[in-house]
Amino acid sequence: EGTRALCAEADGHARAVYSRLQDRLRAHGRSELAFFAIDISILLFAVGLWWLLGLRLRRWRERAEAELARRIEAEEQLRRSQKMEALGQMAAGIGHDFKNVLGTILGYADLASRAAEQGRTDMASLRGIQAAAQQGMAVMGAMLTFSHDTRPEKRPVDLCALLTEATDLLRQTLQSSIAISTRSDVAADACWILGDSAQLQQVLLNLALNAGDAMPSGGTLSISLNASAFEAGSGAATEASTAVCLEVADT
């Protein structure tokens, strides 16, 4: 019943519009019909143009998304290749120092064995073995953390501890003619930031390895942590905040 009522109402409106249109055609002649045809043509042209523009926009968007995906993949491949290059350069220096660590362990083990043959326990040698083993584990642990291939993820990171780990790796990687100077003006409780530990360490190591290549005759690599103030927010909502600035410089 509701549908029939709506149809009857629509028919009434249609008949009224048709009647008014006939009256206007009779009053103004056929020129009105010509203008009406022109309006319909313009409307159809506008609809066709809008459809064509929408089609073009969809194609452009698909191309842009494909290009963006290609660039993201290229950047990811570049990041992995840079990490492997850095690992290759570190492996040479770490391998040499790790050999020294093993030599130290073997030396202390030999002293402990001789003491055991004499019926006594050489605690100093055993502590030396333990310290050398811990040093080797720390080096390999830092290297494994750096080489672990995971997606970037922001977590609380102790920047002071990360700087110490990176410095230990660099001392075993860079040539002995390059001095490493570290300085921190940031309190221990203010060193915590949000970031990706592996990527931050990669940034530090890449900068340091580039600095080593730029100083073939030796020099000084300086790494410093500073606290700097900045204004956060905009307009009337600005407030003073503190940031940690990590600076790498070389001679």
Coordinates of N, CA and C in Angstrom, one line a residue:
E1 N 0.8 -1.2 0.0 CA 0.0 0.0 0.0 C 0.9 1.3 0.0
G2 N 1.9 1.2 0.8 CA 2.8 2.4 0.8 C 3.5 2.6 -0.5
T3 N 3.9 1.5 -1.2 CA 4.5 1.6 -2.5 C 3.6 2.2 -3.5
R4 N 2.3 1.7 -3.5 CA 1.3 2.2 -4.4 C 1.1 3.7 -4.2
A5 N 1.1 4.1 -2.9 CA 0.8 5.5 -2.6 C 2.0 6.3 -3.1
L6 N 3.3 5.9 -2.9 CA 4.4 6.6 -3.4 C 4.4 6.7 -4.9
C7 N 4.0 5.6 -5.6 CA 4.0 5.6 -7.1 C 2.9 6.5 -7.6
A8 N 1.8 6.5 -6.9 CA 0.7 7.5 -7.3 C 1.2 8.9 -7.1
E9 N 1.9 9.2 -6.0 CA 2.4 10.5 -5.8 C 3.5 10.9 -6.8
A10 N 4.3 9.9 -7.2 CA 5.4 10.2 -8.2 C 4.7 10.5 -9.5
D11 N 3.7 9.7 -9.8 CA 3.0 9.9 -11.1 C 2.3 11.3 -11.2
G12 N 1.8 11.7 -10.0 CA 1.2 13.0 -10.0 C 2.3 14.1 -10.2
H13 N 3.4 14.0 -9.5 CA 4.5 14.9 -9.8 C 5.0 14.9 -11.2
A14 N 5.1 13.7 -11.8 CA 5.5 13.6 -13.2 C 4.5 14.3 -14.1
R15 N 3.3 14.0 -13.9 CA 2.2 14.7 -14.8 C 2.3 16.2 -14.6
A16 N 2.5 16.7 -13.4 CA 2.6 18.1 -13.2 C 3.8 18.7 -13.9
V17 N 4.9 18.0 -13.8 CA 6.1 18.5 -14.4 C 5.9 18.5 -15.9
Y18 N 5.3 17.4 -16.5 CA 5.1 17.3 -17.9 C 4.1 18.4 -18.4
S19 N 3.1 18.7 -17.6 CA 2.2 19.7 -17.9 C 2.8 21.1 -18.0
R20 N 3.7 21.4 -16.9 CA 4.4 22.7 -16.9 C 5.4 22.8 -18.1
L21 N 6.0 21.7 -18.4 CA 7.0 21.7 -19.5 C 6.2 22.0 -20.9
Q22 N 5.1 21.3 -21.0 CA 4.3 21.6 -22.3 C 3.9 23.1 -22.3
D23 N 3.4 23.6 -21.2 CA 3.1 25.1 -21.2 C 4.2 25.9 -21.6
R24 N 5.4 25.6 -21.1 CA 6.6 26.5 -21.4 C 7.0 26.3 -22.8
L25 N 6.9 25.1 -23.3 CA 7.2 24.9 -24.7 C 6.2 25.7 -25.6
R26 N 5.0 25.6 -25.3 CA 4.0 26.4 -26.1 C 4.3 27.9 -26.0
A27 N 4.7 28.3 -24.8 CA 4.9 29.8 -24.6 C 6.2 30.3 -25.2
H28 N 7.2 29.6 -25.1 CA 8.5 30.1 -25.6 C 9.0 29.4 -26.9
G29 N 8.2 28.5 -27.4 CA 8.6 27.9 -28.7 C 9.6 26.8 -28.6
R30 N 10.1 26.4 -29.7 CA 11.1 25.3 -29.7 C 12.5 25.7 -29.2
S31 N 12.7 27.0 -29.0 CA 14.0 27.4 -28.5 C 14.3 26.9 -27.1
E32 N 13.2 26.8 -26.3 CA 13.4 26.2 -25.0 C 13.9 24.8 -25.0
L33 N 13.3 24.0 -26.0 CA 13.7 22.6 -26.1 C 15.2 22.5 -26.5
A34 N 15.6 23.5 -27.4 CA 17.0 23.5 -27.8 C 18.0 23.7 -26.6
F35 N 17.6 24.7 -25.8 CA 18.4 25.0 -24.6 C 18.4 23.8 -23.6
F36 N 17.3 23.1 -23.5 CA 17.2 21.9 -22.7 C 18.1 20.8 -23.2
A37 N 18.2 20.6 -24.5 CA 19.0 19.6 -25.1 C 20.5 20.0 -24.8
I38 N 20.8 21.3 -24.9 CA 22.2 21.7 -24.6 C 22.5 21.4 -23.2
D39 N 21.6 21.7 -22.3 CA 21.9 21.4 -20.8 C 22.1 20.0 -20.6
I40 N 21.3 19.1 -21.2 CA 21.5 17.7 -21.1 C 22.9 17.3 -21.7
S41 N 23.3 17.8 -22.8 CA 24.6 17.5 -23.4 C 25.7 17.9 -22.5
I42 N 25.6 19.1 -21.9 CA 26.6 19.6 -21.0 C 26.7 18.7 -19.7
L43 N 25.5 18.3 -19.2 CA 25.5 17.4 -18.1 C 26.1 16.0 -18.4
L44 N 25.8 15.5 -19.5 CA 26.4 14.2 -19.9 C 27.9 14.3 -20.1
F45 N 28.3 15.4 -20.7 CA 29.8 15.7 -20.9 C 30.5 15.8 -19.5
A46 N 29.8 16.5 -18.6 CA 30.4 16.6 -17.2 C 30.5 15.3 -16.5
V47 N 29.5 14.5 -16.7 CA 29.5 13.1 -16.0 C 30.6 12.3 -16.7
G48 N 30.7 12.3 -18.0 CA 31.7 11.5 -18.6 C 33.1 12.0 -18.2
L49 N 33.3 13.3 -18.1 CA 34.6 13.8 -17.7 C 34.9 13.4 -16.3
W50 N 34.0 13.5 -15.4 CA 34.2 13.1 -14.0 C 34.5 11.6 -13.9
W51 N 33.9 10.7 -14.7 CA 34.2 9.3 -14.7 C 35.6 9.1 -15.2
L52 N 36.0 9.8 -16.3 CA 37.3 9.6 -16.9 C 38.4 10.1 -15.9
L53 N 38.1 11.2 -15.2 CA 39.1 11.7 -14.2 C 39.2 10.7 -13.1
G54 N 38.1 10.1 -12.6 CA 38.2 9.1 -11.5 C 39.0 7.9 -12.0
L55 N 38.8 7.5 -13.2 CA 39.6 6.3 -13.7 C 41.0 6.7 -13.7
R56 N 41.4 7.9 -14.2 CA 42.8 8.3 -14.3 C 43.4 8.3 -12.9
L57 N 42.6 8.9 -11.9 CA 43.1 9.0 -10.6 C 43.4 7.6 -10.0
R58 N 42.5 6.7 -10.2 CA 42.7 5.3 -9.7 C 44.0 4.7 -10.3
R59 N 44.2 5.0 -11.6 CA 45.4 4.4 -12.2 C 46.7 5.1 -11.6
W60 N 46.6 6.4 -11.4 CA 47.7 7.1 -10.8 C 48.0 6.6 -9.4
R61 N 46.9 6.4 -8.7 CA 47.1 5.9 -7.3 C 47.8 4.5 -7.3
E62 N 47.3 3.7 -8.2 CA 47.9 2.3 -8.2 C 49.4 2.4 -8.6
R63 N 49.7 3.3 -9.6 CA 51.1 3.4 -9.9 C 51.9 4.0 -8.8
A64 N 51.4 5.0 -8.1 CA 52.1 5.6 -6.9 C 52.3 4.5 -5.8
E65 N 51.3 3.7 -5.5 CA 51.4 2.7 -4.5 C 52.5 1.7 -4.9
A66 N 52.5 1.3 -6.2 CA 53.5 0.3 -6.7 C 54.9 0.9 -6.6
E67 N 55.0 2.2 -6.9 CA 56.3 2.8 -6.9 C 56.8 2.9 -5.4
L68 N 55.9 3.3 -4.5 CA 56.2 3.4 -3.1 C 56.7 2.0 -2.5
A69 N 55.9 1.0 -2.9 CA 56.3 -0.4 -2.4 C 57.7 -0.8 -3.0
R70 N 58.0 -0.4 -4.2 CA 59.3 -0.7 -4.8 C 60.4 0.0 -4.1
R71 N 60.1 1.3 -3.8 CA 61.2 2.1 -3.1 C 61.4 1.6 -1.6
I72 N 60.3 1.2 -1.0 CA 60.5 0.7 0.4 C 61.3 -0.6 0.4
E73 N 61.0 -1.5 -0.6 CA 61.8 -2.7 -0.7 C 63.2 -2.5 -1.0
A74 N 63.5 -1.5 -1.9 CA 64.9 -1.1 -2.2 C 65.6 -0.6 -1.0
E75 N 64.9 0.3 -0.2 CA 65.5 0.8 1.0 C 65.8 -0.3 2.0
E76 N 64.9 -1.3 2.1 CA 65.1 -2.4 3.0 C 66.3 -3.2 2.5
Q77 N 66.4 -3.5 1.2 CA 67.6 -4.2 0.7 C 68.9 -3.5 1.0
L78 N 68.8 -2.1 0.8 CA 70.0 -1.3 1.1 C 70.4 -1.4 2.5
R79 N 69.4 -1.4 3.4 CA 69.7 -1.4 4.8 C 70.3 -2.8 5.2
R80 N 69.8 -3.9 4.6 CA 70.4 -5.2 4.9 C 71.8 -5.3 4.3
S81 N 72.0 -4.7 3.1 CA 73.4 -4.8 2.6 C 74.4 -4.0 3.4
Q82 N 73.9 -2.8 3.9 CA 74.8 -2.0 4.7 C 75.1 -2.8 6.0
K83 N 74.1 -3.5 6.6 CA 74.4 -4.2 7.8 C 75.4 -5.3 7.6
M84 N 75.2 -6.0 6.5 CA 76.1 -7.1 6.2 C 77.6 -6.6 5.9
E85 N 77.6 -5.4 5.3 CA 79.0 -4.8 5.0 C 79.6 -4.5 6.4
A86 N 78.8 -3.9 7.3 CA 79.4 -3.5 8.6 C 79.8 -4.7 9.3
L87 N 79.0 -5.8 9.3 CA 79.3 -7.1 9.9 C 80.6 -7.6 9.4
G88 N 80.8 -7.5 8.1 CA 82.0 -8.0 7.5 C 83.2 -7.3 8.0
Q89 N 83.1 -6.0 8.1 CA 84.3 -5.2 8.6 C 84.5 -5.5 10.0
M90 N 83.4 -5.7 10.8 CA 83.6 -5.9 12.2 C 84.2 -7.3 12.5
A91 N 83.9 -8.3 11.6 CA 84.3 -9.6 11.8 C 85.8 -9.8 11.8
A92 N 86.5 -9.0 10.9 CA 87.9 -9.1 10.9 C 88.6 -8.7 12.2
G93 N 88.1 -7.5 12.7 CA 88.7 -7.0 14.0 C 88.3 -7.9 15.1
I94 N 87.0 -8.3 15.2 CA 86.5 -9.1 16.3 C 87.2 -10.4 16.3
G95 N 87.4 -11.0 15.1 CA 88.1 -12.3 15.0 C 89.5 -12.3 15.6
H96 N 90.2 -11.2 15.3 CA 91.6 -11.1 15.9 C 91.5 -10.9 17.4
D97 N 90.6 -10.1 17.9 CA 90.5 -9.9 19.4 C 90.0 -11.2 20.0
F98 N 89.0 -11.8 19.3 CA 88.5 -13.1 19.9 C 89.6 -14.1 20.0
K99 N 90.5 -14.1 19.1 CA 91.6 -15.1 19.1 C 92.5 -14.8 20.4
N100 N 92.7 -13.5 20.6 CA 93.4 -13.1 21.8 C 92.7 -13.5 23.1
V101 N 91.4 -13.4 23.1 CA 90.6 -13.9 24.3 C 90.8 -15.4 24.5
L102 N 90.7 -16.1 23.4 CA 90.9 -17.6 23.5 C 92.3 -17.9 24.0
G103 N 93.3 -17.1 23.5 CA 94.7 -17.3 23.9 C 94.8 -17.1 25.4
T104 N 94.1 -16.0 25.9 CA 94.2 -15.8 27.3 C 93.6 -16.9 28.1
I105 N 92.4 -17.4 27.6 CA 91.8 -18.5 28.3 C 92.7 -19.8 28.4
L106 N 93.3 -20.0 27.2 CA 94.2 -21.2 27.2 C 95.4 -21.0 28.1
G107 N 95.9 -19.8 28.2 CA 97.1 -19.5 29.1 C 96.7 -19.8 30.6
Y108 N 95.5 -19.2 31.0 CA 95.1 -19.4 32.3 C 94.8 -20.9 32.6
A109 N 94.2 -21.6 31.6 CA 93.9 -23.0 31.8 C 95.1 -23.8 32.0
D110 N 96.2 -23.4 31.2 CA 97.5 -24.2 31.4 C 98.0 -24.0 32.8
L111 N 97.9 -22.7 33.3 CA 98.4 -22.5 34.7 C 97.5 -23.2 35.7
A112 N 96.2 -23.2 35.5 CA 95.3 -24.0 36.4 C 95.6 -25.5 36.4
S113 N 95.9 -26.0 35.2 CA 96.2 -27.4 35.1 C 97.5 -27.8 35.8
R114 N 98.5 -26.9 35.7 CA 99.8 -27.2 36.4 C 99.6 -27.1 37.9
A115 N 98.8 -26.2 38.3 CA 98.5 -26.1 39.8 C 97.7 -27.4 40.2
A116 N 96.8 -27.8 39.4 CA 96.1 -29.0 39.8 C 97.0 -30.3 39.9
E117 N 98.0 -30.3 39.0 CA 98.9 -31.5 39.0 C 99.7 -31.4 40.3
Q118 N 99.9 -30.3 40.9 CA 100.7 -30.1 42.2 C 99.7 -30.2 43.4
G119 N 98.4 -30.5 43.1 CA 97.5 -30.7 44.2 C 97.0 -29.5 44.8
R120 N 97.0 -28.4 44.1 CA 96.5 -27.1 44.6 C 95.5 -26.5 43.6
T121 N 94.7 -25.5 44.0 CA 93.8 -24.9 43.1 C 94.2 -23.4 42.9
D122 N 94.4 -23.1 41.6 CA 94.9 -21.7 41.3 C 93.6 -20.9 41.0
M123 N 93.1 -20.2 42.1 CA 91.9 -19.4 41.9 C 92.1 -18.2 41.0
A124 N 93.3 -17.6 41.0 CA 93.5 -16.5 40.2 C 93.4 -16.8 38.7
S125 N 93.9 -18.0 38.3 CA 93.8 -18.4 36.9 C 92.3 -18.7 36.6
L126 N 91.6 -19.3 37.5 CA 90.2 -19.6 37.2 C 89.4 -18.4 37.1
R127 N 89.7 -17.4 37.9 CA 89.0 -16.1 37.8 C 89.4 -15.4 36.4
G128 N 90.7 -15.6 36.0 CA 91.1 -15.0 34.8 C 90.3 -15.7 33.6
I129 N 90.2 -17.0 33.7 CA 89.4 -17.7 32.6 C 88.0 -17.2 32.6
Q130 N 87.4 -17.0 33.7 CA 86.0 -16.5 33.8 C 85.9 -15.1 33.2
A131 N 86.8 -14.2 33.6 CA 86.7 -12.9 33.1 C 86.9 -12.8 31.6
A132 N 87.9 -13.6 31.0 CA 88.1 -13.6 29.6 C 86.9 -14.2 28.9
A133 N 86.3 -15.3 29.4 CA 85.1 -15.8 28.8 C 83.9 -14.9 28.8
Q134 N 83.7 -14.1 29.9 CA 82.7 -13.1 29.9 C 82.9 -12.0 28.9
Q135 N 84.2 -11.6 28.7 CA 84.5 -10.6 27.7 C 84.2 -11.1 26.3
G136 N 84.5 -12.4 26.0 CA 84.2 -12.9 24.7 C 82.7 -13.0 24.5
M137 N 81.9 -13.4 25.6 CA 80.5 -13.5 25.4 C 79.9 -12.1 25.2
A138 N 80.4 -11.1 25.9 CA 79.9 -9.8 25.7 C 80.0 -9.3 24.3
V139 N 81.2 -9.6 23.7 CA 81.5 -9.1 22.3 C 80.6 -9.9 21.4
M140 N 80.5 -11.2 21.5 CA 79.6 -11.9 20.6 C 78.2 -11.6 20.8
G141 N 77.7 -11.4 22.0 CA 76.4 -11.0 22.3 C 76.0 -9.7 21.6
A142 N 76.9 -8.7 21.7 CA 76.6 -7.4 21.0 C 76.6 -7.6 19.5
M143 N 77.4 -8.4 19.0 CA 77.5 -8.7 17.5 C 76.2 -9.4 17.1
L144 N 75.7 -10.4 17.8 CA 74.5 -11.1 17.5 C 73.3 -10.2 17.6
T145 N 73.3 -9.3 18.6 CA 72.2 -8.3 18.7 C 72.1 -7.4 17.5
F146 N 73.3 -7.0 17.0 CA 73.4 -6.1 15.9 C 73.0 -6.8 14.6
S147 N 73.3 -8.1 14.5 CA 73.0 -8.8 13.2 C 71.6 -9.4 13.2
H148 N 70.9 -9.3 14.3 CA 69.5 -9.9 14.3 C 68.6 -9.1 13.4
D149 N 68.0 -9.8 12.4 CA 67.2 -9.1 11.4 C 65.8 -9.1 11.8
T150 N 65.3 -8.0 12.4 CA 63.9 -7.8 12.8 C 63.4 -6.6 12.3
R151 N 62.1 -6.4 12.3 CA 61.4 -5.2 11.9 C 61.7 -4.1 12.9
P152 N 61.8 -2.9 12.5 CA 62.0 -1.8 13.4 C 60.8 -1.7 14.4
E153 N 61.2 -1.6 15.7 CA 60.2 -1.5 16.7 C 60.7 -0.6 17.8
K154 N 59.9 0.4 18.2 CA 60.3 1.4 19.2 C 60.0 0.8 20.6
R155 N 61.1 0.8 21.4 CA 61.1 0.3 22.7 C 62.0 1.2 23.6
P156 N 61.8 1.2 24.9 CA 62.7 1.9 25.7 C 64.1 1.4 25.6
V157 N 65.1 2.3 25.3 CA 66.5 2.0 25.0 C 67.3 2.8 25.9
D158 N 68.3 2.2 26.6 CA 69.2 2.9 27.4 C 70.4 3.4 26.5
L159 N 70.3 4.6 26.1 CA 71.3 5.1 25.1 C 72.7 5.1 25.7
C160 N 72.9 5.3 27.0 CA 74.2 5.3 27.6 C 74.8 3.9 27.5
A161 N 74.0 2.8 27.8 CA 74.5 1.5 27.7 C 74.8 1.1 26.2
L162 N 73.9 1.5 25.3 CA 74.1 1.3 23.9 C 75.4 1.9 23.4
L163 N 75.7 3.1 23.9 CA 76.9 3.8 23.5 C 78.1 3.0 24.0
T164 N 78.0 2.4 25.2 CA 79.2 1.6 25.8 C 79.4 0.4 24.9
E165 N 78.3 -0.3 24.6 CA 78.4 -1.5 23.8 C 79.0 -1.2 22.4
A166 N 78.5 -0.2 21.8 CA 79.0 0.2 20.4 C 80.5 0.5 20.5
T167 N 80.9 1.2 21.6 CA 82.3 1.6 21.7 C 83.2 0.4 21.9
D168 N 82.7 -0.6 22.7 CA 83.5 -1.8 22.8 C 83.7 -2.5 21.5
L169 N 82.7 -2.6 20.7 CA 82.8 -3.2 19.4 C 83.8 -2.4 18.5
L170 N 83.7 -1.1 18.6 CA 84.5 -0.2 17.7 C 86.0 -0.3 18.1
R171 N 86.3 -0.4 19.4 CA 87.7 -0.6 19.8 C 88.3 -1.8 19.3
Q172 N 87.5 -2.9 19.0 CA 88.0 -4.1 18.5 C 87.9 -4.1 16.9
T173 N 87.3 -3.1 16.3 CA 87.1 -3.1 14.9 C 88.0 -2.1 14.2
L174 N 88.1 -0.9 14.7 CA 88.9 0.2 14.1 C 90.4 -0.1 14.3
Q175 N 91.2 0.5 13.5 CA 92.6 0.3 13.6 C 93.1 1.0 14.9
S176 N 94.3 0.6 15.4 CA 94.8 1.1 16.7 C 95.2 2.5 16.6
S177 N 95.5 3.1 15.4 CA 95.9 4.5 15.3 C 94.7 5.5 15.4
I178 N 93.5 4.9 15.5 CA 92.3 5.8 15.7 C 91.9 5.7 17.2
A179 N 92.0 6.9 17.8 CA 91.6 7.0 19.2 C 90.1 7.2 19.3
I180 N 89.4 6.6 20.3 CA 88.0 6.8 20.5 C 87.7 7.5 21.8
S181 N 87.1 8.7 21.6 CA 86.8 9.5 22.8 C 85.3 9.6 23.0
T182 N 84.8 9.2 24.2 CA 83.4 9.2 24.5 C 83.2 10.2 25.7
R183 N 82.1 10.9 25.6 CA 81.7 11.8 26.7 C 80.2 11.8 26.8
S184 N 79.7 11.9 28.1 CA 78.3 11.9 28.3 C 78.0 12.9 29.4
D185 N 77.2 13.9 29.1 CA 76.7 14.9 30.0 C 75.3 14.7 30.5
V186 N 74.8 13.5 30.2 CA 73.4 13.1 30.5 C 73.4 12.2 31.8
A187 N 72.5 12.5 32.7 CA 72.4 11.6 33.9 C 71.9 10.2 33.4
A188 N 72.2 9.2 34.2 CA 71.9 7.8 33.9 C 70.4 7.6 33.7
D189 N 69.6 8.3 34.6 CA 68.1 8.1 34.5 C 67.5 8.9 33.3
A190 N 68.3 9.8 32.7 CA 67.8 10.6 31.5 C 68.2 10.0 30.2
C191 N 68.9 8.8 30.2 CA 69.4 8.2 29.0 C 68.4 7.4 28.3
W192 N 67.2 7.2 28.9 CA 66.3 6.3 28.3 C 65.5 7.0 27.2
I193 N 65.4 6.4 26.0 CA 64.7 7.0 24.9 C 63.8 5.9 24.3
L194 N 62.9 6.3 23.4 CA 62.1 5.4 22.6 C 62.8 5.2 21.2
G195 N 63.2 4.0 20.9 CA 63.8 3.8 19.6 C 64.1 2.3 19.4
D196 N 64.7 2.0 18.2 CA 65.1 0.6 17.9 C 66.5 0.4 18.2
S197 N 66.8 -0.4 19.1 CA 68.2 -0.6 19.6 C 69.2 -1.0 18.5
A198 N 68.7 -2.0 17.7 CA 69.6 -2.5 16.6 C 69.9 -1.5 15.5
Q199 N 68.9 -0.7 15.2 CA 69.1 0.3 14.2 C 69.9 1.5 14.7
L200 N 69.7 1.9 16.0 CA 70.6 2.9 16.5 C 72.0 2.5 16.6
Q201 N 72.2 1.2 17.0 CA 73.6 0.7 17.0 C 74.2 0.7 15.6
Q202 N 73.4 0.3 14.6 CA 73.8 0.3 13.2 C 74.2 1.7 12.7
V203 N 73.4 2.7 13.1 CA 73.8 4.1 12.7 C 75.2 4.4 13.3
L204 N 75.3 4.1 14.6 CA 76.6 4.5 15.2 C 77.8 3.7 14.6
L205 N 77.6 2.4 14.3 CA 78.7 1.7 13.7 C 79.0 2.1 12.3
N206 N 78.0 2.4 11.5 CA 78.2 2.9 10.1 C 78.9 4.2 10.1
L207 N 78.5 5.1 11.0 CA 79.2 6.4 11.1 C 80.7 6.2 11.5
A208 N 80.9 5.3 12.5 CA 82.3 5.1 12.9 C 83.1 4.5 11.9
L209 N 82.6 3.5 11.2 CA 83.3 2.8 10.1 C 83.7 3.8 9.0
N210 N 82.7 4.6 8.6 CA 83.0 5.6 7.6 C 84.1 6.6 8.1
A211 N 84.0 6.9 9.4 CA 85.1 7.8 9.9 C 86.4 7.1 9.8
G212 N 86.4 5.8 10.1 CA 87.7 5.1 10.0 C 88.3 5.1 8.6
D213 N 87.4 4.9 7.6 CA 87.8 5.0 6.2 C 88.4 6.3 5.9
A214 N 87.8 7.4 6.5 CA 88.2 8.8 6.2 C 89.5 9.1 6.9
M215 N 90.0 8.3 7.9 CA 91.2 8.6 8.6 C 92.2 7.4 8.5
P216 N 92.7 7.2 7.3 CA 93.6 6.0 7.1 C 94.9 6.2 7.9
S217 N 95.3 7.4 8.2 CA 96.6 7.7 8.9 C 96.3 7.8 10.4
G218 N 95.1 7.6 10.8 CA 94.8 7.8 12.2 C 94.1 9.1 12.6
G219 N 93.6 9.2 13.7 CA 92.9 10.4 14.2 C 92.1 10.1 15.4
T220 N 91.1 10.9 15.6 CA 90.2 10.8 16.8 C 88.8 10.7 16.4
L221 N 88.1 9.7 16.9 CA 86.6 9.6 16.8 C 86.0 10.0 18.1
S222 N 85.1 11.0 18.0 CA 84.5 11.5 19.3 C 83.0 11.2 19.2
I223 N 82.5 10.6 20.3 CA 81.1 10.3 20.4 C 80.6 10.9 21.8
S224 N 79.6 11.8 21.7 CA 79.2 12.4 22.9 C 77.6 12.4 23.0
L225 N 77.2 12.5 24.3 CA 75.8 12.6 24.6 C 75.5 13.9 25.4
N226 N 74.6 14.7 24.9 CA 74.3 15.9 25.5 C 72.8 16.1 25.7
A227 N 72.4 16.8 26.8 CA 71.0 17.1 27.0 C 70.7 18.5 26.4
S228 N 69.7 18.6 25.6 CA 69.4 19.9 25.0 C 67.9 20.1 25.2
A229 N 67.5 21.4 25.5 CA 66.1 21.8 25.7 C 65.5 22.2 24.4
F230 N 64.2 21.9 24.2 CA 63.5 22.3 23.0 C 62.0 22.5 23.5
E231 N 61.3 23.2 22.6 CA 59.9 23.5 22.9 C 59.0 22.5 22.1
A232 N 58.2 21.8 22.9 CA 57.2 20.8 22.3 C 55.9 21.4 22.2
G233 N 55.1 21.0 21.1 CA 53.8 21.5 20.9 C 53.8 22.7 20.0
S234 N 52.6 23.4 19.9 CA 52.5 24.6 19.0 C 51.5 25.5 19.6
G235 N 51.7 26.8 19.3 CA 50.8 27.8 19.8 C 50.9 28.0 21.3
A236 N 49.8 28.2 21.9 CA 49.8 28.4 23.4 C 50.0 27.2 24.2
A237 N 50.1 26.0 23.5 CA 50.3 24.7 24.2 C 51.7 24.3 24.3
T238 N 52.7 25.2 23.9 CA 54.1 24.8 23.9 C 54.6 24.7 25.3
E239 N 55.5 23.8 25.5 CA 56.1 23.6 26.9 C 57.5 23.1 26.7
A240 N 58.4 23.4 27.6 CA 59.8 23.1 27.5 C 60.0 21.6 27.8
S241 N 60.8 21.0 27.0 CA 61.1 19.6 27.2 C 62.6 19.4 27.0
T242 N 63.1 18.2 27.4 CA 64.5 17.9 27.3 C 64.7 16.7 26.3
A243 N 65.7 16.9 25.4 CA 66.0 15.8 24.5 C 67.4 15.4 24.7
V244 N 67.8 14.2 24.2 CA 69.1 13.7 24.3 C 69.7 13.8 22.9
C245 N 70.9 14.5 22.8 CA 71.5 14.6 21.5 C 72.8 13.7 21.4
L246 N 72.8 12.8 20.5 CA 73.9 11.9 20.2 C 74.7 12.5 19.1
E247 N 76.0 12.8 19.3 CA 76.8 13.5 18.3 C 78.1 12.6 18.0
V248 N 78.3 12.5 16.7 CA 79.5 11.7 16.3 C 80.4 12.6 15.4
A249 N 81.6 12.7 15.7 CA 82.5 13.6 15.0 C 83.9 12.9 14.8
D250 N 84.6 13.3 13.8 CA 86.0 12.8 13.6 C 86.9 13.8 13.0
T251 N 88.2 13.5 13.1 CA 89.2 14.5 12.6 C 89.6 14.3 11.2

